[in-house]
CSV table of C-alpha atoms in Angstrom, one decimal:
chain,number,residue,atom,x,y,z
D,1,MET,CA,0.9,14.0,-7.6
D,2,PRO,CA,-1.9,16.2,-6.0
D,3,GLU,CA,-1.9,17.1,-2.3
D,4,PRO,CA,-3.9,14.5,-0.3
D,5,GLN,CA,-7.4,15.6,0.5
D,6,SER,CA,-6.8,14.5,4.1
D,7,ARG,CA,-4.4,16.7,6.1
D,8,TRP,CA,-4.6,14.1,8.9
D,9,SER,CA,-2.7,11.5,6.9
D,10,VAL,CA,0.4,13.6,6.8
D,11,SER,CA,0.0,15.7,9.9
D,12,ALA,CA,2.1,16.2,13.0
D,13,SER,CA,-1.0,15.2,15.1
D,14,LYS,CA,-1.1,11.8,13.5
D,15,ARG,CA,2.6,11.4,14.2
D,16,LEU,CA,2.0,12.3,17.9
D,17,PHE,CA,-0.9,9.9,18.1
D,18,ASP,CA,1.4,7.1,16.6
D,19,VAL,CA,4.1,7.8,19.2
D,20,LEU,CA,1.7,7.8,22.2
D,21,VAL,CA,-0.1,4.6,21.1
D,22,SER,CA,3.1,2.7,20.3
D,23,LEU,CA,4.6,3.7,23.7
D,24,ILE,CA,1.4,2.3,25.5
D,25,VAL,CA,1.4,-0.9,23.4
D,26,LEU,CA,5.2,-1.6,23.9
D,27,THR,CA,4.8,-1.0,27.7
D,28,PHE,CA,1.6,-3.0,28.1
D,29,PHE,CA,2.8,-5.9,26.0
D,30,SER,CA,6.4,-6.0,27.2
D,31,LEU,CA,6.0,-9.2,29.2
D,32,PRO,CA,3.9,-11.0,26.6
D,33,MET,CA,6.5,-10.1,24.0
D,34,LEU,CA,9.2,-11.5,26.2
D,35,ALA,CA,7.2,-14.7,26.6
D,36,ILE,CA,6.8,-14.9,22.8
D,37,ALA,CA,10.5,-14.4,22.3
D,38,VAL,CA,11.3,-17.3,24.7
D,39,LEU,CA,8.9,-19.6,22.9
D,40,ILE,CA,10.5,-18.8,19.5
D,41,TRP,CA,13.9,-19.4,21.0
D,42,LEU,CA,12.9,-22.7,22.5
D,43,CYS,CA,10.9,-24.0,19.5
D,44,SER,CA,13.1,-23.3,16.5
D,45,ASP,CA,16.7,-22.5,15.6
D,46,GLY,CA,17.5,-19.0,14.5
D,47,PRO,CA,17.1,-15.4,15.7
D,48,VAL,CA,14.0,-14.4,17.6
D,49,ILE,CA,13.5,-11.2,15.6
D,50,PHE,CA,13.2,-11.2,11.8
D,51,ALA,CA,14.5,-8.0,10.2
D,52,GLN,CA,14.0,-7.2,6.5
D,53,SER,CA,14.5,-4.2,4.3
D,54,ARG,CA,11.2,-2.5,3.2
D,55,ILE,CA,10.4,0.8,1.5
D,56,GLY,CA,9.0,3.6,3.6
D,57,ARG,CA,7.7,7.1,3.0
D,58,ARG,CA,9.1,8.9,-0.1
D,59,GLY,CA,10.9,5.7,-1.1
D,60,ARG,CA,13.2,5.6,2.0
D,61,PRO,CA,14.4,2.1,2.9
D,62,PHE,CA,14.2,0.9,6.5
D,63,GLN,CA,14.5,-2.3,8.5
D,64,ILE,CA,11.1,-3.7,9.5
D,65,TYR,CA,11.0,-5.9,12.6
D,66,LYS,CA,8.8,-8.9,13.3
D,67,PHE,CA,8.9,-12.0,15.5
D,68,ARG,CA,10.4,-14.7,13.3
D,69,SER,CA,7.6,-17.1,12.1
D,70,MET,CA,9.5,-19.0,9.5
D,71,VAL,CA,12.5,-21.4,9.4
D,72,SER,CA,15.4,-19.0,9.0
D,73,ALA,CA,17.6,-21.4,7.0
D,74,LYS,CA,15.0,-21.8,4.2
D,75,ALA,CA,15.1,-19.4,1.3
D,76,GLY,CA,12.0,-18.8,-0.8
D,77,PRO,CA,9.8,-16.3,-2.6
D,78,GLY,CA,9.0,-12.9,-1.1
D,79,LEU,CA,5.3,-13.8,-1.3
D,80,THR,CA,3.8,-16.1,1.3
D,81,LYS,CA,0.8,-18.4,0.8
D,82,ASP,CA,-1.3,-20.3,3.2
D,83,GLY,CA,0.4,-23.6,4.2
D,84,ASP,CA,3.9,-22.4,3.3
D,85,GLY,CA,6.3,-25.0,4.4
D,86,ARG,CA,8.7,-22.4,5.8
D,87,ILE,CA,6.3,-21.4,8.6
D,88,THR,CA,7.2,-22.9,12.0
D,89,GLY,CA,4.7,-24.4,14.4
D,90,ILE,CA,4.7,-21.4,16.8
D,91,GLY,CA,4.9,-19.1,13.7
D,92,TYR,CA,1.6,-20.4,12.5
D,93,TRP,CA,-0.2,-19.2,15.6
D,94,LEU,CA,1.8,-15.9,15.7
D,95,ARG,CA,0.7,-15.1,12.1
D,96,LYS,CA,-2.9,-16.3,12.7
D,97,PHE,CA,-3.4,-13.7,15.5
D,98,LYS,CA,-0.9,-11.1,14.1
D,99,LEU,CA,1.3,-11.4,17.1
D,100,ASP,CA,4.4,-11.6,14.9
D,101,GLU,CA,3.8,-7.9,14.1
D,102,LEU,CA,4.1,-6.6,17.7
D,103,PRO,CA,7.7,-5.5,17.2
D,104,GLN,CA,6.6,-3.2,14.5
D,105,PHE,CA,5.3,-0.8,17.2
D,106,TYR,CA,9.1,-0.1,17.6
D,107,ASN,CA,9.2,0.9,13.9
D,108,VAL,CA,6.2,3.2,14.6
D,109,LEU,CA,8.1,4.8,17.6
D,110,ARG,CA,11.2,5.3,15.4
D,111,GLY,CA,9.1,7.0,12.7
D,112,ASP,CA,9.6,4.3,10.0
D,113,MET,CA,5.9,3.4,10.1
D,114,SER,CA,2.5,4.6,11.3
D,115,LEU,CA,-0.3,2.8,13.0
D,116,VAL,CA,-2.5,3.1,9.9
D,117,GLY,CA,-1.2,3.3,6.3
D,118,PRO,CA,-0.3,1.2,3.3
D,119,ARG,CA,1.6,-2.0,4.3
D,120,PRO,CA,5.4,-1.5,3.8
D,121,LYS,CA,6.5,-3.3,0.7
D,122,LEU,CA,9.6,-5.2,-0.4
D,123,PRO,CA,11.7,-3.1,-2.8
D,124,GLN,CA,10.5,-5.1,-5.9
D,125,TYR,CA,6.8,-4.4,-4.9
D,126,ALA,CA,7.2,-0.7,-4.0
D,127,GLU,CA,4.3,1.5,-5.0
D,128,ARG,CA,4.6,5.0,-6.4
D,129,LEU,CA,1.2,6.5,-5.6
D,130,THR,CA,1.1,5.7,-1.9
D,131,ALA,CA,4.8,6.6,-1.2
D,132,GLN,CA,3.8,10.0,0.2
D,133,TYR,CA,2.5,8.2,3.3
D,134,ARG,CA,4.2,6.4,6.1
D,135,PRO,CA,3.5,2.6,5.8
D,136,GLY,CA,1.3,1.2,8.5
D,137,ILE,CA,0.9,-1.7,10.8
D,138,THR,CA,-2.7,-2.0,9.4
D,139,GLY,CA,-4.5,-0.2,6.6
D,140,ALA,CA,-7.6,-0.3,4.3
D,141,ALA,CA,-6.1,-2.7,1.9
D,142,THR,CA,-4.7,-4.8,4.7
D,143,LEU,CA,-8.2,-5.5,5.9
D,144,ALA,CA,-9.7,-5.9,2.4
D,145,PHE,CA,-7.0,-8.5,1.5
D,146,ARG,CA,-6.5,-10.1,4.9
D,147,SER,CA,-7.1,-13.4,3.2
D,148,GLU,CA,-4.2,-12.8,0.7
D,149,GLU,CA,-2.3,-15.9,1.7
D,150,GLU,CA,-5.4,-18.0,1.2
D,151,ILE,CA,-5.9,-16.4,-2.3
D,152,LEU,CA,-2.3,-17.1,-3.3
D,153,LYS,CA,-2.6,-20.7,-2.2
D,154,LYS,CA,-5.1,-21.1,-5.1
D,155,VAL,CA,-2.6,-19.9,-7.7
D,156,HIS,CA,0.0,-22.1,-9.4
D,157,PRO,CA,3.4,-21.4,-7.9
D,158,GLY,CA,4.8,-20.5,-11.3
D,159,GLN,CA,2.0,-17.9,-11.8
D,160,MET,CA,2.1,-16.4,-8.3
D,161,GLU,CA,4.4,-13.5,-8.9
D,162,HIS,CA,2.6,-12.5,-12.1
D,163,PHE,CA,-0.8,-12.9,-10.4
D,164,TYR,CA,0.2,-10.7,-7.5
D,165,LEU,CA,1.7,-7.9,-9.6
D,166,ARG,CA,-1.2,-7.8,-12.1
D,167,ARG,CA,-4.2,-8.6,-10.0
D,168,ILE,CA,-3.7,-7.9,-6.3
D,169,LYS,CA,-1.1,-5.1,-6.1
D,170,PRO,CA,-2.9,-2.5,-8.2
D,171,VAL,CA,-6.2,-3.0,-6.4
D,172,LYS,CA,-4.5,-2.8,-3.0
D,173,GLU,CA,-2.8,0.5,-4.0
D,174,ARG,CA,-6.1,2.0,-5.1
D,175,ILE,CA,-7.8,1.0,-1.9
D,176,ASP,CA,-5.0,2.5,0.2
D,177,LEU,CA,-4.7,5.7,-1.8
D,178,ARG,CA,-8.4,6.4,-1.6
D,179,TYR,CA,-8.6,5.7,2.1
D,180,MET,CA,-5.5,7.8,3.0
D,181,ARG,CA,-6.9,10.8,1.0
D,182,ARG,CA,-10.0,10.7,3.1
D,183,ALA,CA,-8.7,9.5,6.5
D,184,THR,CA,-9.4,11.2,9.8
D,185,LEU,CA,-8.5,10.4,13.4
D,186,TRP,CA,-11.9,8.8,13.8
D,187,SER,CA,-11.6,6.6,10.7
D,188,ASP,CA,-8.1,5.5,11.8
D,189,LEU,CA,-9.5,4.6,15.3
D,190,ALA,CA,-12.4,2.7,13.7
D,191,LEU,CA,-10.0,0.8,11.3
D,192,MET,CA,-7.7,-0.1,14.2
D,193,PHE,CA,-10.7,-1.5,16.1
D,194,VAL,CA,-11.9,-3.5,13.1
D,195,THR,CA,-8.3,-4.9,12.7
D,196,LEU,CA,-8.3,-6.0,16.3
D,197,ARG,CA,-11.7,-7.6,16.0
D,198,LEU,CA,-10.9,-9.4,12.7
D,199,SER,CA,-7.7,-10.8,14.0
D,200,LEU,CA,-9.8,-13.1,16.2
D,201,VAL,CA,-11.9,-14.5,13.3
D,202,PRO,CA,-10.9,-16.5,10.2
D,203,ALA,CA,-10.2,-14.5,7.1
D,204,ARG,CA,-12.8,-14.6,4.3
D,205,ILE,CA,-11.7,-14.7,0.7
D,206,PRO,CA,-13.5,-12.0,-1.4
D,207,GLY,CA,-16.0,-13.4,-3.8
D,208,SER,CA,-14.1,-12.2,-6.9
D,209,PHE,CA,-11.1,-14.4,-5.9
D,210,ARG,CA,-12.9,-17.6,-5.0
D,211,ASN,CA,-13.1,-19.1,-8.5
D,212,LEU,CA,-9.5,-19.5,-9.4
D,213,ASP,CA,-8.3,-22.6,-11.3
D,214,ARG,CA,-4.9,-24.2,-10.6
D,215,THR,CA,-3.1,-21.9,-13.1
D,216,GLY,CA,-4.7,-18.7,-11.8
D,217,THR,CA,-5.9,-17.8,-15.3
D,218,GLN,CA,-9.6,-17.6,-14.7
D,219,GLU,CA,-9.7,-15.1,-11.8
D,220,ARG,CA,-12.4,-12.4,-11.9
D,221,ILE,CA,-11.6,-9.0,-10.4
D,222,SER,CA,-14.3,-6.5,-9.6
D,223,THR,CA,-12.5,-3.2,-9.2
D,224,ALA,CA,-15.7,-1.4,-8.3
D,225,ARG,CA,-16.2,-3.7,-5.4
D,226,ASN,CA,-12.6,-4.3,-4.2
D,227,GLY,CA,-11.4,-0.8,-5.0
D,228,ALA,CA,-14.2,1.0,-3.1
D,229,GLY,CA,-11.7,1.6,-0.2
D,230,THR,CA,-14.2,3.2,2.2
D,231,ILE,CA,-14.2,2.2,5.8
D,232,ARG,CA,-17.9,1.4,5.5
D,233,ALA,CA,-17.2,-1.1,2.8
D,234,LEU,CA,-14.5,-2.7,4.9
D,235,TYR,CA,-16.9,-3.0,7.8
D,236,ALA,CA,-19.5,-4.7,5.6
D,237,GLU,CA,-16.8,-7.2,4.3
D,238,GLY,CA,-15.8,-8.0,7.9
D,239,GLU,CA,-19.4,-8.5,9.0
D,240,GLN,CA,-20.2,-11.1,6.3
C-alpha cells in the first residue's frame, strides 16, 4: 500500500485538531446531551448509550458509542434501512438530525476516531484500503451515501447484504480512499461544514440508485460519478 499523498490525513496536527474540537463539542453540548439521555431513558426501555465493536485504524477493534436509537431487545441485521421497525420514536429524530452520534466525540477524544475519515465498520464489513486512517464521525462517502438507509429500503430483505457488499461498499471505499489521499485542513473544515448543513435537509438518493426493482437486481451504478470522491463533487450533490 503506497504512502498517502496527504500528510494531513495521518499527521499529529490532525490529531491535535481532533482533540481540540471534540473537547469544545463535548463541553458545549454537555447539557443538550444530558437532556437527550433523559428523553431516551423516559421513552424506551434499555440503556441510554449503545456500544458496539467496530474496526479502527490498522484493524484495531474498539467500542463505538452512540445514543441508543433502537429497541434494545430486538435483534436484527447489521444494516439498517429506512423505516426499520427497531427504531424508537425518539430514535427516529435522533437519527434524522445525527444527534445519536454526539457520544462519538468521546471516541475522537480517546483516539479511536477522527472528526473526518471513513465511517467505522462492523468487523464483517471492514475495509482493507482505508484501514491506514482513523475512522471518522463524517467523511466523503458518508456525505455521498447519506441516503443509504433509503437506498436499502428499495432492496428486497433477502438481497440486502449481497447488494451492500457488491454495490455500495466498494464505491464508498473508493470515495473515502481518494478523499483521504488528498485531504487538507481546509477540505476537512469544508466537509464538516457541509455535514452540518446537510443534516438539516432531507437526504437525496443518487440518481444511479433510484431505479431499483423489489429484488435489487436492476440497479445501475456509475462508478465515474459516485467514485469521484472530490469535495467539489460532494458540494454539487448537496446543492441539488
